[in-house]
Tab-separated table of N, CA and C in Angstrom:
chain	number	residue	atom	x	y	z
A	1	MET	N	0.833	-1.171	0.000
A	1	MET	CA	0.000	0.000	0.000
A	1	MET	C	0.883	1.240	0.000
A	2	ALA	N	0.702	2.144	-0.956
A	2	ALA	CA	1.520	3.348	-1.083
A	2	ALA	C	0.931	4.467	-0.240
A	3	SER	N	1.803	5.226	0.394
A	3	SER	CA	1.323	6.351	1.193
A	3	SER	C	1.047	7.544	0.291
A	4	ALA	N	0.332	8.534	0.831
A	4	ALA	CA	-0.013	9.726	0.051
A	4	ALA	C	1.241	10.520	-0.304
A	5	ALA	N	2.201	10.541	0.602
A	5	ALA	CA	3.429	11.290	0.332
A	5	ALA	C	4.241	10.626	-0.776
A	6	ALA	N	4.261	9.309	-0.789
A	6	ALA	CA	5.025	8.597	-1.805
A	6	ALA	C	4.386	8.739	-3.183
A	7	SER	N	3.085	8.881	-3.226
A	7	SER	CA	2.411	8.994	-4.518
A	7	SER	C	2.363	10.428	-5.021
A	8	GLY	N	2.875	11.368	-4.257
A	8	GLY	CA	2.885	12.767	-4.682
A	8	GLY	C	1.593	13.492	-4.351
A	9	GLY	N	0.685	12.854	-3.612
A	9	GLY	CA	-0.593	13.460	-3.279
A	9	GLY	C	-0.503	14.495	-2.173
A	10	ALA	N	0.474	14.406	-1.324
A	10	ALA	CA	0.604	15.337	-0.207
A	10	ALA	C	1.977	15.989	-0.246
A	11	ALA	N	2.009	17.283	-0.007
A	11	ALA	CA	3.281	18.003	0.036
A	11	ALA	C	3.767	18.051	1.476
A	12	PRO	N	5.081	18.052	1.674
A	12	PRO	CA	5.592	18.214	3.039
A	12	PRO	C	5.087	19.536	3.625
A	13	PHE	N	4.882	19.564	4.946
A	13	PHE	CA	4.307	20.756	5.562
A	13	PHE	C	5.172	21.990	5.384
A	14	TRP	N	6.510	21.834	5.322
A	14	TRP	CA	7.371	23.003	5.112
A	14	TRP	C	7.178	23.566	3.716
A	15	ARG	N	6.911	22.704	2.736
A	15	ARG	CA	6.660	23.165	1.370
A	15	ARG	C	5.292	23.853	1.305
A	16	ALA	N	4.302	23.285	1.990
A	16	ALA	CA	2.963	23.879	2.020
A	16	ALA	C	2.979	25.245	2.699
A	17	ALA	N	3.934	25.456	3.604
A	17	ALA	CA	4.063	26.743	4.294
A	17	ALA	C	4.856	27.749	3.471
A	18	GLY	N	5.301	27.353	2.272
A	18	GLY	CA	6.049	28.256	1.404
A	18	GLY	C	7.517	28.365	1.750
A	19	MET	N	8.056	27.359	2.439
A	19	MET	CA	9.460	27.374	2.843
A	19	MET	C	10.247	26.399	1.986
A	20	THR	N	11.560	26.610	1.932
A	20	THR	CA	12.439	25.619	1.334
A	20	THR	C	12.884	24.668	2.439
A	21	TYR	N	13.405	23.515	2.053
A	21	TYR	CA	13.876	22.576	3.061
A	21	TYR	C	15.042	23.159	3.850
A	22	ILE	N	15.890	23.927	3.176
A	22	ILE	CA	17.037	24.539	3.855
A	22	ILE	C	16.567	25.508	4.937
A	23	SER	N	15.594	26.366	4.621
A	23	SER	CA	15.114	27.315	5.635
A	23	SER	C	14.438	26.573	6.786
A	24	TYR	N	13.672	25.524	6.477
A	24	TYR	CA	13.037	24.715	7.513
A	24	TYR	C	14.086	24.068	8.414
A	25	SER	N	15.102	23.470	7.814
A	25	SER	CA	16.120	22.800	8.616
A	25	SER	C	16.940	23.803	9.431
A	26	ASN	N	17.158	25.015	8.906
A	26	ASN	CA	17.860	26.044	9.668
A	26	ASN	C	17.059	26.465	10.891
A	27	ILE	N	15.747	26.595	10.747
A	27	ILE	CA	14.895	26.952	11.885
A	27	ILE	C	14.928	25.852	12.934
A	28	CYS	N	14.818	24.598	12.499
A	28	CYS	CA	14.867	23.471	13.438
A	28	CYS	C	16.205	23.406	14.169
A	29	ALA	N	17.295	23.589	13.439
A	29	ALA	CA	18.621	23.539	14.057
A	29	ALA	C	18.795	24.665	15.063
A	30	SER	N	18.279	25.840	14.735
A	30	SER	CA	18.372	26.978	15.652
A	30	SER	C	17.597	26.696	16.941
A	31	LEU	N	16.417	26.115	16.819
A	31	LEU	CA	15.623	25.774	18.005
A	31	LEU	C	16.343	24.762	18.888
A	32	VAL	N	16.952	23.767	18.266
A	32	VAL	CA	17.686	22.759	19.042
A	32	VAL	C	18.876	23.392	19.743
A	33	ARG	N	19.633	24.241	19.035
A	33	ARG	CA	20.785	24.897	19.655
A	33	ARG	C	20.359	25.760	20.839
A	34	ASN	N	19.231	26.438	20.718
A	34	ASN	CA	18.768	27.301	21.813
A	34	ASN	C	18.248	26.508	23.008
A	35	CYS	N	17.932	25.240	22.832
A	35	CYS	CA	17.456	24.403	23.932
A	35	CYS	C	18.598	23.772	24.727
A	36	LEU	N	19.805	23.835	24.215
A	36	LEU	CA	20.944	23.237	24.906
A	36	LEU	C	21.297	24.013	26.167
A	37	LYS	N	21.873	23.307	27.127
A	37	LYS	CA	22.364	23.939	28.347
A	37	LYS	C	23.812	24.357	28.132
A	38	GLU	N	24.254	25.317	28.944
A	38	GLU	CA	25.651	25.760	28.891
A	38	GLU	C	26.544	24.645	29.390
A	39	PRO	N	27.742	24.476	28.923
A	39	PRO	CA	28.497	25.230	27.939
A	39	PRO	C	28.222	24.775	26.508
A	40	PHE	N	27.360	23.780	26.327
A	40	PHE	CA	27.098	23.235	24.997
A	40	PHE	C	26.395	24.241	24.092
A	41	LYS	N	25.549	25.078	24.691
A	41	LYS	CA	24.809	26.068	23.899
A	41	LYS	C	25.763	27.063	23.239
A	42	THR	N	26.688	27.616	23.998
A	42	THR	CA	27.644	28.584	23.465
A	42	THR	C	28.503	27.954	22.380
A	43	GLU	N	28.937	26.722	22.613
A	43	GLU	CA	29.763	26.019	21.625
A	43	GLU	C	28.983	25.780	20.330
A	44	ALA	N	27.727	25.390	20.442
A	44	ALA	CA	26.901	25.129	19.259
A	44	ALA	C	26.594	26.426	18.515
A	45	LEU	N	26.373	27.518	19.230
A	45	LEU	CA	26.071	28.796	18.587
A	45	LEU	C	27.257	29.319	17.782
A	46	THR	N	28.482	28.998	18.201
A	46	THR	CA	29.644	29.439	17.434
A	46	THR	C	29.767	28.664	16.117
A	47	ARG	N	29.245	27.438	16.080
A	47	ARG	CA	29.289	26.638	14.849
A	47	ARG	C	28.142	26.968	13.909
A	48	GLU	N	27.230	27.824	14.339
A	48	GLU	CA	26.052	28.151	13.540
A	48	GLU	C	26.393	28.972	12.303
A	49	LYS	N	27.453	29.742	12.367
A	49	LYS	CA	27.813	30.629	11.263
A	49	LYS	C	28.372	29.837	10.081
A	50	VAL	N	27.873	30.156	8.879
A	50	VAL	CA	28.298	29.461	7.670
A	50	VAL	C	28.703	30.502	6.628
A	51	HIS	N	29.831	30.284	5.990
A	51	HIS	CA	30.295	31.169	4.928
A	51	HIS	C	30.464	30.328	3.668
A	52	PHE	N	30.069	30.881	2.520
A	52	PHE	CA	30.179	30.155	1.264
A	52	PHE	C	30.402	31.126	0.123
A	53	ALA	N	30.854	30.598	-1.006
A	53	ALA	CA	31.109	31.416	-2.194
A	53	ALA	C	30.092	31.074	-3.273
A	54	VAL	N	29.643	32.106	-3.986
A	54	VAL	CA	28.699	31.930	-5.079
A	54	VAL	C	29.337	32.505	-6.339
A	55	ALA	N	29.354	31.714	-7.397
A	55	ALA	CA	29.911	32.174	-8.672
A	55	ALA	C	28.850	32.040	-9.751
A	56	LYS	N	28.660	33.091	-10.525
A	56	LYS	CA	27.732	33.065	-11.640
A	56	LYS	C	28.471	32.523	-12.867
A	57	TRP	N	27.820	31.635	-13.604
A	57	TRP	CA	28.430	31.031	-14.785
A	57	TRP	C	27.856	31.687	-16.038
A	58	ILE	N	28.734	32.138	-16.919
A	58	ILE	CA	28.335	32.725	-18.195
A	58	ILE	C	29.148	32.063	-19.297
A	59	ASN	N	28.453	31.561	-20.317
A	59	ASN	CA	29.087	30.880	-21.451
A	59	ASN	C	29.989	29.728	-21.006
A	60	GLY	N	29.567	29.000	-19.988
A	60	GLY	CA	30.305	27.835	-19.533
A	60	GLY	C	31.519	28.124	-18.678
A	61	LYS	N	31.726	29.390	-18.293
A	61	LYS	CA	32.879	29.745	-17.466
A	61	LYS	C	32.405	30.539	-16.248
A	62	PRO	N	33.004	30.255	-15.075
A	62	PRO	CA	32.578	30.971	-13.869
A	62	PRO	C	33.157	32.386	-13.817
A	63	GLU	N	32.338	33.318	-13.331
A	63	GLU	CA	32.846	34.662	-13.051
A	63	GLU	C	33.507	34.634	-11.686
A	64	LYS	N	34.029	35.763	-11.262
A	64	LYS	CA	34.676	35.843	-9.954
A	64	LYS	C	33.642	35.548	-8.858
A	65	PRO	N	33.953	34.618	-7.957
A	65	PRO	CA	32.990	34.275	-6.905
A	65	PRO	C	32.841	35.392	-5.876
A	66	SER	N	31.644	35.491	-5.322
A	66	SER	CA	31.414	36.450	-4.232
A	66	SER	C	31.189	35.656	-2.954
A	67	LEU	N	31.776	36.115	-1.874
A	67	LEU	CA	31.643	35.445	-0.582
A	67	LEU	C	30.348	35.872	0.078
A	68	ARG	N	29.639	34.914	0.626
A	68	ARG	CA	28.367	35.163	1.311
A	68	ARG	C	28.445	34.580	2.707
A	69	SER	N	27.581	35.071	3.565
A	69	SER	CA	27.481	34.558	4.924
A	69	SER	C	26.025	34.223	5.195
A	70	ASP	N	25.800	33.070	5.757
A	70	ASP	CA	24.455	32.639	6.118
A	70	ASP	C	24.416	32.483	7.614
A	71	SER	N	24.335	33.604	8.323
A	71	SER	CA	24.301	33.579	9.773
A	71	SER	C	23.148	34.443	10.251
A	72	PRO	N	22.672	34.216	11.463
A	72	PRO	CA	21.527	34.972	11.974
A	72	PRO	C	21.736	36.493	11.966
A	73	GLU	N	22.981	36.949	12.119
A	73	GLU	CA	23.237	38.392	12.121
A	73	GLU	C	22.975	38.994	10.748
A	74	ALA	N	23.097	38.188	9.673
A	74	ALA	CA	22.932	38.685	8.320
A	74	ALA	C	21.465	38.873	7.942
A	75	ASP	N	20.535	38.287	8.694
A	75	ASP	CA	19.106	38.367	8.357
A	75	ASP	C	18.546	39.713	8.557
């Protein structure tokens, strides 16, 4: 017996709420980090910051990448 989710009949609740999986997982991870007790909370909050590079591709070649930050301070 196939479930509704497997048959494509039901969308995940984060998708139905207009979120991407990444934004949903970031919210969940933030909630878990905030529930931790010290000193684990402070240690986990320092690992929360993520930096990455984005490069636009034109005619099959990458342009100069730009550095981005995905941290709560950037919101």
